[in-house]
Amino acid sequence: MGAKSKWLAGDVPAARSILALAFQANPNSEEIWLAAVKLESENNEYERARRLLAKARSSAPTARVFMKSVKLEWVLGNIEAAQELCEEALKHYEDFPKLWMMKGQIEEQEEQTDKAREAYSQGLKKCPHSTPLWLLLSRLEEKIGQLTRARAILEKSRLKNPKNPGLWLESVRLEYRAGLKNIANTLMAKALQECPSSGVLWSEAIFLEARPQRKTKSVDALKKCEHDPHVLLAVAKLFWSERKITKAREWFHRTVKIDSDLGDAWALFYKFELQHGTEEQREEVRRRCENAEPRHGELWCAVSKDIANWQRKIGEILVLVAARIKNTF
């Protein structure tokens, strides 16, 4: 924390020296190694970051240290080095799903569909309970037009991971994207039977309804999970779609108060203020979002974890995510 406050104040050498003292006290601390790496890479000192990671791999070779090593080479465009490090990491940590995810995503980026499929499939043998791995594999099949295969993968994922809202949600959306709305609705009903208190499912269910029925559905959702940020966010969107500006703003405030880590809520709030707020209101949302440093959210992670955006600050990511949101609800 001391190093971070120096760095935020613009004093990189002081941050470095605090971390140097920390190393002496805790030579094998993964946290300190990764803080030092982050300091260097965010200040464009890539060689320094690389040397630190090489040292960390010999003195504190944890799964996260390997993951950061792969990521650094990947974002710098050294694909071969990233792939070699990934292979090495998987020899030690084959049950760490993020390594399999990265291996597959690098192959996808290189347009090696078969290799990407192989990476995800192998990963799922070792980590059958990793929701993101199942989603990556099914989306890969969907992307190349293999809808039946994508559907089968999701069915298998739900058998292996019962009561998993994320997998049910993807199954519903797969049918919706394919234009099969009746099947999507049937699946949603099953999903809510199996996961009756899932906020993400209820918030999606509200917008699967025709406009006149949405309000009733939102009342049901609030009864089931009144303090769930996804449901509060869906209600804010509902008021927004009905042009009830004051009420929508009130519900956005509630959502970010209950879960300031949900990036999607900040992005929707910001988009809302872009359309209906003043310059001051927009700036306030942006400032609060930067202070909250959100890490989660489906839309948020799609942008923040995109390799192309690896150096962007929270405020920039907020603007990018808001720009992706379409008012189709």
Short mmCIF file of C-alpha atoms in Angstrom, two decimals:
data_model
loop_
_atom_site.label_atom_id
_atom_site.label_comp_id
_atom_site.label_asym_id
_atom_site.label_seq_id
_atom_site.Cartn_x
_atom_site.Cartn_y
_atom_site.Cartn_z
CA MET A 1 0.00 0.00 0.00
CA GLY A 2 2.88 2.32 0.78
CA ALA A 3 4.43 1.68 -2.61
CA LYS A 4 1.09 2.20 -4.33
CA SER A 5 0.50 5.57 -2.68
CA LYS A 6 4.00 6.77 -3.73
CA TRP A 7 3.41 5.54 -7.26
CA LEU A 8 0.01 7.26 -7.50
CA ALA A 9 1.68 10.45 -6.34
CA GLY A 10 4.05 10.09 -9.29
CA ASP A 11 7.15 9.12 -7.28
CA VAL A 12 8.24 5.89 -9.00
CA PRO A 13 11.76 5.72 -7.43
CA ALA A 14 10.26 5.97 -3.92
CA ALA A 15 7.76 3.22 -4.75
CA ARG A 16 10.66 1.06 -5.99
CA SER A 17 12.66 1.57 -2.82
CA ILE A 18 9.67 0.67 -0.60
CA LEU A 19 9.24 -2.54 -2.59
CA ALA A 20 12.97 -3.25 -2.27
CA LEU A 21 12.63 -3.10 1.53
CA ALA A 22 9.58 -5.34 1.29
CA PHE A 23 11.62 -7.91 -0.67
CA GLN A 24 14.24 -8.03 2.09
CA ALA A 25 11.56 -8.71 4.68
CA ASN A 26 9.52 -11.19 2.56
CA PRO A 27 11.69 -12.72 -0.17
CA ASN A 28 9.09 -15.27 -1.25
CA SER A 29 5.94 -13.15 -1.19
CA GLU A 30 3.94 -13.52 -4.41
CA GLU A 31 2.09 -10.26 -3.66
CA ILE A 32 5.30 -8.24 -3.44
CA TRP A 33 6.78 -9.76 -6.60
CA LEU A 34 3.62 -9.00 -8.54
CA ALA A 35 3.38 -5.46 -7.14
CA ALA A 36 6.94 -4.81 -8.32
CA VAL A 37 6.16 -6.25 -11.77
CA LYS A 38 3.02 -4.11 -12.04
CA LEU A 39 4.95 -0.97 -11.08
CA GLU A 40 7.51 -1.56 -13.84
CA SER A 41 5.13 -2.63 -16.59
CA GLU A 42 2.73 0.27 -15.94
CA ASN A 43 5.68 2.63 -16.27
CA ASN A 44 6.72 1.01 -19.57
CA GLU A 45 9.84 -0.58 -18.04
CA TYR A 46 9.18 -3.90 -19.75
CA GLU A 47 12.73 -5.26 -19.52
CA ARG A 48 12.72 -4.64 -15.77
CA ALA A 49 9.32 -6.31 -15.45
CA ARG A 50 10.60 -9.28 -17.46
CA ARG A 51 13.69 -9.67 -15.27
CA LEU A 52 11.57 -9.47 -12.12
CA LEU A 53 9.24 -12.16 -13.42
CA ALA A 54 12.15 -14.42 -14.32
CA LYS A 55 13.49 -14.03 -10.75
CA ALA A 56 10.02 -14.59 -9.30
CA ARG A 57 9.66 -17.82 -11.29
CA SER A 58 12.81 -19.12 -9.63
CA SER A 59 12.10 -17.94 -6.07
CA ALA A 60 8.28 -17.85 -5.84
CA PRO A 61 7.05 -19.92 -8.81
CA THR A 62 3.31 -19.69 -8.14
CA ALA A 63 0.55 -20.11 -10.70
CA ARG A 64 -0.14 -16.36 -10.65
CA VAL A 65 3.53 -15.51 -11.24
CA PHE A 66 3.48 -17.79 -14.29
CA MET A 67 0.18 -16.30 -15.46
CA LYS A 68 1.56 -12.73 -15.26
CA SER A 69 4.68 -13.87 -17.13
CA VAL A 70 2.58 -15.28 -19.97
CA LYS A 71 0.41 -12.17 -20.01
CA LEU A 72 3.37 -9.76 -20.24
CA GLU A 73 4.78 -11.52 -23.31
CA TRP A 74 1.31 -11.78 -24.84
CA VAL A 75 0.47 -8.08 -24.49
CA LEU A 76 3.88 -7.14 -25.86
CA GLY A 77 3.19 -9.28 -28.93
CA ASN A 78 5.82 -11.96 -28.21
CA ILE A 79 3.42 -14.77 -28.97
CA GLU A 80 6.03 -17.52 -29.16
CA ALA A 81 7.52 -16.59 -25.79
CA ALA A 82 4.02 -16.44 -24.28
CA GLN A 83 3.19 -19.89 -25.63
CA GLU A 84 6.44 -21.41 -24.33
CA LEU A 85 5.86 -19.94 -20.86
CA CYS A 86 2.28 -21.21 -20.92
CA GLU A 87 3.45 -24.74 -21.72
CA GLU A 88 6.02 -24.58 -18.93
CA ALA A 89 3.41 -23.25 -16.47
CA LEU A 90 0.96 -26.03 -17.32
CA LYS A 91 3.56 -28.66 -16.42
CA HIS A 92 3.43 -27.33 -12.85
CA TYR A 93 -0.16 -26.08 -12.61
CA GLU A 94 -2.39 -28.09 -14.90
CA ASP A 95 -5.37 -27.54 -12.58
CA PHE A 96 -5.17 -23.72 -12.86
CA PRO A 97 -7.94 -22.83 -15.34
CA LYS A 98 -6.68 -19.35 -16.24
CA LEU A 99 -3.58 -20.86 -17.88
CA TRP A 100 -5.73 -23.08 -20.13
CA MET A 101 -7.92 -20.08 -20.92
CA MET A 102 -4.91 -18.02 -21.97
CA LYS A 103 -3.49 -20.88 -24.03
CA GLY A 104 -6.78 -21.19 -25.93
CA GLN A 105 -7.27 -17.44 -26.33
CA ILE A 106 -3.78 -17.00 -27.77
CA GLU A 107 -4.54 -19.76 -30.29
CA GLU A 108 -7.87 -18.10 -31.12
CA GLN A 109 -6.09 -14.79 -31.65
CA GLU A 110 -3.70 -16.58 -34.03
CA GLU A 111 -6.79 -18.02 -35.80
CA GLN A 112 -5.81 -21.58 -34.87
CA THR A 113 -9.34 -22.79 -34.15
CA ASP A 114 -8.47 -26.48 -33.77
CA LYS A 115 -5.63 -25.74 -31.38
CA ALA A 116 -7.83 -23.40 -29.35
CA ARG A 117 -10.55 -26.07 -29.12
CA GLU A 118 -7.93 -28.59 -28.01
CA ALA A 119 -6.62 -26.24 -25.30
CA TYR A 120 -10.10 -25.58 -23.87
CA SER A 121 -11.05 -29.28 -24.04
CA GLN A 122 -7.85 -30.36 -22.29
CA GLY A 123 -8.37 -27.65 -19.72
CA LEU A 124 -11.89 -28.89 -19.00
CA LYS A 125 -10.58 -32.40 -18.33
CA LYS A 126 -8.40 -30.93 -15.59
CA CYS A 127 -10.81 -28.18 -14.44
CA PRO A 128 -14.38 -29.39 -15.11
CA HIS A 129 -15.82 -26.80 -12.69
CA SER A 130 -14.40 -23.72 -14.44
CA THR A 131 -17.38 -21.79 -15.84
CA PRO A 132 -15.23 -19.45 -18.01
CA LEU A 133 -13.58 -22.43 -19.75
CA TRP A 134 -16.96 -23.94 -20.66
CA LEU A 135 -18.10 -20.55 -21.99
CA LEU A 136 -14.96 -20.09 -24.09
CA LEU A 137 -15.37 -23.52 -25.68
CA SER A 138 -19.07 -23.11 -26.45
CA ARG A 139 -18.55 -19.58 -27.85
CA LEU A 140 -15.72 -20.84 -30.06
CA GLU A 141 -18.11 -23.40 -31.60
CA GLU A 142 -20.89 -20.81 -31.90
CA LYS A 143 -18.52 -18.37 -33.61
CA ILE A 144 -17.68 -20.88 -36.35
CA GLY A 145 -21.37 -21.71 -36.85
CA GLN A 146 -21.42 -25.02 -34.94
CA LEU A 147 -24.59 -24.27 -33.01
CA THR A 148 -25.45 -27.90 -32.25
CA ARG A 149 -21.97 -28.48 -30.85
CA ALA A 150 -22.12 -25.31 -28.74
CA ARG A 151 -25.50 -26.41 -27.37
CA ALA A 152 -24.16 -29.88 -26.51
CA ILE A 153 -21.15 -28.39 -24.71
CA LEU A 154 -23.42 -26.23 -22.56
CA GLU A 155 -25.70 -29.17 -21.75
CA LYS A 156 -22.70 -31.20 -20.65
CA SER A 157 -21.40 -28.25 -18.60
CA ARG A 158 -24.72 -28.01 -16.73
CA LEU A 159 -24.70 -31.73 -15.95
CA LYS A 160 -21.22 -31.46 -14.47
CA ASN A 161 -22.01 -28.20 -12.65
CA PRO A 162 -25.62 -28.23 -11.43
CA LYS A 163 -27.22 -25.04 -10.10
CA ASN A 164 -24.72 -22.84 -11.97
CA PRO A 165 -26.43 -19.56 -13.03
CA GLY A 166 -23.64 -18.54 -15.44
CA LEU A 167 -23.97 -21.72 -17.51
CA TRP A 168 -27.77 -21.50 -17.58
CA LEU A 169 -27.55 -17.85 -18.65
CA GLU A 170 -25.26 -18.72 -21.57
CA SER A 171 -27.62 -21.52 -22.65
CA VAL A 172 -30.55 -19.08 -22.69
CA ARG A 173 -28.57 -16.49 -24.62
CA LEU A 174 -27.29 -19.01 -27.15
CA GLU A 175 -30.89 -19.77 -28.20
CA TYR A 176 -31.82 -16.09 -28.12
CA ARG A 177 -28.89 -15.17 -30.39
CA ALA A 178 -29.92 -17.96 -32.75
CA GLY A 179 -33.39 -16.37 -32.96
CA LEU A 180 -35.08 -19.24 -31.09
CA LYS A 181 -36.89 -17.13 -28.51
CA ASN A 182 -39.39 -19.82 -27.47
CA ILE A 183 -36.58 -22.21 -26.57
CA ALA A 184 -34.78 -19.38 -24.75
CA ASN A 185 -37.89 -18.72 -22.65
CA THR A 186 -38.36 -22.42 -21.86
CA LEU A 187 -34.73 -22.68 -20.75
CA MET A 188 -35.07 -19.55 -18.61
CA ALA A 189 -38.05 -21.08 -16.78
CA LYS A 190 -35.96 -24.21 -16.06
CA ALA A 191 -32.99 -22.09 -15.02
CA LEU A 192 -35.05 -20.16 -12.48
CA GLN A 193 -36.43 -23.42 -11.08
CA GLU A 194 -32.89 -24.68 -10.52
CA CYS A 195 -31.40 -21.35 -9.33
CA PRO A 196 -34.39 -19.47 -7.84
CA SER A 197 -32.33 -16.80 -6.10
CA SER A 198 -29.89 -15.95 -8.90
CA GLY A 199 -29.79 -12.22 -9.58
CA VAL A 200 -28.12 -12.58 -12.99
CA LEU A 201 -30.86 -14.91 -14.20
CA TRP A 202 -33.71 -12.77 -12.87
CA SER A 203 -32.23 -9.61 -14.37
CA GLU A 204 -32.03 -11.34 -17.77
CA ALA A 205 -35.54 -12.76 -17.39
CA ILE A 206 -37.02 -9.27 -17.00
CA PHE A 207 -35.83 -8.27 -20.49
CA LEU A 208 -36.85 -11.56 -22.10
CA GLU A 209 -40.46 -10.54 -21.40
CA ALA A 210 -42.50 -8.39 -23.76
CA ARG A 211 -42.59 -4.74 -22.61
CA PRO A 212 -46.00 -4.84 -20.87
CA GLN A 213 -44.94 -7.83 -18.70
CA ARG A 214 -41.54 -6.50 -17.64
CA LYS A 215 -42.76 -4.57 -14.63
CA THR A 216 -44.47 -7.64 -13.14
CA LYS A 217 -41.33 -9.70 -13.72
CA SER A 218 -39.19 -7.06 -12.00
CA VAL A 219 -41.47 -7.19 -8.94
CA ASP A 220 -40.97 -10.99 -8.81
CA ALA A 221 -37.22 -10.51 -9.18
CA LEU A 222 -37.07 -8.03 -6.31
CA LYS A 223 -39.06 -10.40 -4.08
CA LYS A 224 -36.58 -13.19 -4.75
CA CYS A 225 -33.35 -11.20 -4.48
CA GLU A 226 -33.98 -7.66 -3.27
CA HIS A 227 -30.33 -6.85 -2.52
CA ASP A 228 -28.80 -8.31 -5.66
CA PRO A 229 -26.92 -5.66 -7.71
CA HIS A 230 -27.86 -7.29 -11.04
CA VAL A 231 -31.55 -7.06 -10.22
CA LEU A 232 -31.24 -3.46 -8.99
CA LEU A 233 -29.39 -2.64 -12.20
CA ALA A 234 -32.13 -4.26 -14.31
CA VAL A 235 -34.75 -2.14 -12.52
CA ALA A 236 -32.70 0.99 -13.24
CA LYS A 237 -32.59 -0.02 -16.92
CA LEU A 238 -36.33 -0.63 -16.86
CA PHE A 239 -37.06 2.89 -15.58
CA TRP A 240 -34.57 4.26 -18.12
CA SER A 241 -36.38 2.45 -20.96
CA GLU A 242 -39.65 3.99 -19.72
CA ARG A 243 -38.03 7.46 -19.67
CA LYS A 244 -38.51 7.75 -15.89
CA ILE A 245 -35.23 9.58 -15.50
CA THR A 246 -35.30 10.49 -11.80
CA LYS A 247 -36.31 6.98 -10.76
CA ALA A 248 -33.69 5.40 -13.02
CA ARG A 249 -30.96 7.60 -11.53
CA GLU A 250 -32.10 6.68 -8.01
CA TRP A 251 -31.80 2.94 -8.80
CA PHE A 252 -28.39 3.41 -10.42
CA HIS A 253 -27.20 5.08 -7.22
CA ARG A 254 -28.58 2.16 -5.20
CA THR A 255 -26.82 -0.38 -7.41
CA VAL A 256 -23.33 1.14 -7.22
CA LYS A 257 -23.77 1.67 -3.49
CA ILE A 258 -24.58 -1.99 -2.88
CA ASP A 259 -21.77 -3.27 -5.13
CA SER A 260 -19.16 -0.74 -6.22
CA ASP A 261 -17.08 -3.55 -7.75
CA LEU A 262 -19.57 -4.19 -10.55
CA GLY A 263 -18.08 -2.40 -13.55
CA ASP A 264 -21.18 -2.95 -15.70
CA ALA A 265 -23.26 -0.89 -13.28
CA TRP A 266 -20.84 2.05 -13.52
CA ALA A 267 -20.76 1.82 -17.33
CA LEU A 268 -24.55 1.77 -17.65
CA PHE A 269 -24.83 4.61 -15.14
CA TYR A 270 -22.29 6.63 -17.15
CA LYS A 271 -24.08 5.92 -20.44
CA PHE A 272 -27.34 6.99 -18.79
CA GLU A 273 -25.78 10.30 -17.64
CA LEU A 274 -24.33 10.85 -21.12
CA GLN A 275 -27.88 10.81 -22.44
CA HIS A 276 -29.81 12.42 -19.60
CA GLY A 277 -27.36 14.07 -17.19
CA THR A 278 -25.29 17.21 -16.91
CA GLU A 279 -21.53 17.45 -17.34
CA GLU A 280 -21.24 17.50 -13.55
CA GLN A 281 -23.29 14.34 -13.11
CA ARG A 282 -21.21 12.52 -15.72
CA GLU A 283 -17.99 13.60 -14.06
CA GLU A 284 -19.23 12.50 -10.66
CA VAL A 285 -20.01 8.98 -11.94
CA ARG A 286 -16.59 8.84 -13.57
CA ARG A 287 -14.78 10.02 -10.44
CA ARG A 288 -16.64 7.58 -8.20
CA CYS A 289 -15.96 4.75 -10.61
CA GLU A 290 -12.22 5.55 -10.65
CA ASN A 291 -12.18 5.53 -6.85
CA ALA A 292 -14.07 2.23 -6.69
CA GLU A 293 -11.66 0.53 -9.17
CA PRO A 294 -14.25 -2.07 -10.27
CA ARG A 295 -12.93 -5.47 -11.33
CA HIS A 296 -16.07 -7.43 -12.22
CA GLY A 297 -18.95 -7.42 -14.64
CA GLU A 298 -19.48 -9.16 -17.94
CA LEU A 299 -19.20 -6.11 -20.20
CA TRP A 300 -16.50 -4.59 -18.01
CA CYS A 301 -14.24 -7.65 -18.15
CA ALA A 302 -14.75 -8.06 -21.89
CA VAL A 303 -13.12 -4.63 -22.33
CA SER A 304 -10.71 -4.47 -19.38
CA LYS A 305 -9.26 -7.95 -20.07
CA ASP A 306 -8.93 -7.34 -23.79
CA ILE A 307 -5.23 -7.46 -24.62
CA ALA A 308 -5.60 -4.28 -26.70
CA ASN A 309 -6.65 -2.33 -23.58
CA TRP A 310 -4.08 -3.64 -21.11
CA GLN A 311 -2.60 -0.20 -20.38
CA ARG A 312 -5.82 1.73 -20.08
CA LYS A 313 -6.87 3.44 -16.88
CA ILE A 314 -10.22 2.84 -15.15
CA GLY A 315 -11.72 6.08 -16.50
CA GLU A 316 -10.81 5.15 -20.08
CA ILE A 317 -12.27 1.66 -19.70
CA LEU A 318 -15.48 3.21 -18.36
CA VAL A 319 -15.83 5.33 -21.53
CA LEU A 320 -15.06 2.34 -23.79
CA VAL A 321 -17.59 0.06 -22.08
CA ALA A 322 -20.28 2.77 -22.13
CA ALA A 323 -19.68 3.24 -25.86
CA ARG A 324 -20.39 -0.47 -26.45
CA ILE A 325 -23.77 -0.36 -24.71
CA LYS A 326 -26.71 -0.18 -27.11
CA ASN A 327 -30.07 1.11 -25.85
CA THR A 328 -31.98 -1.87 -27.12
CA PHE A 329 -33.86 -2.61 -23.91
#
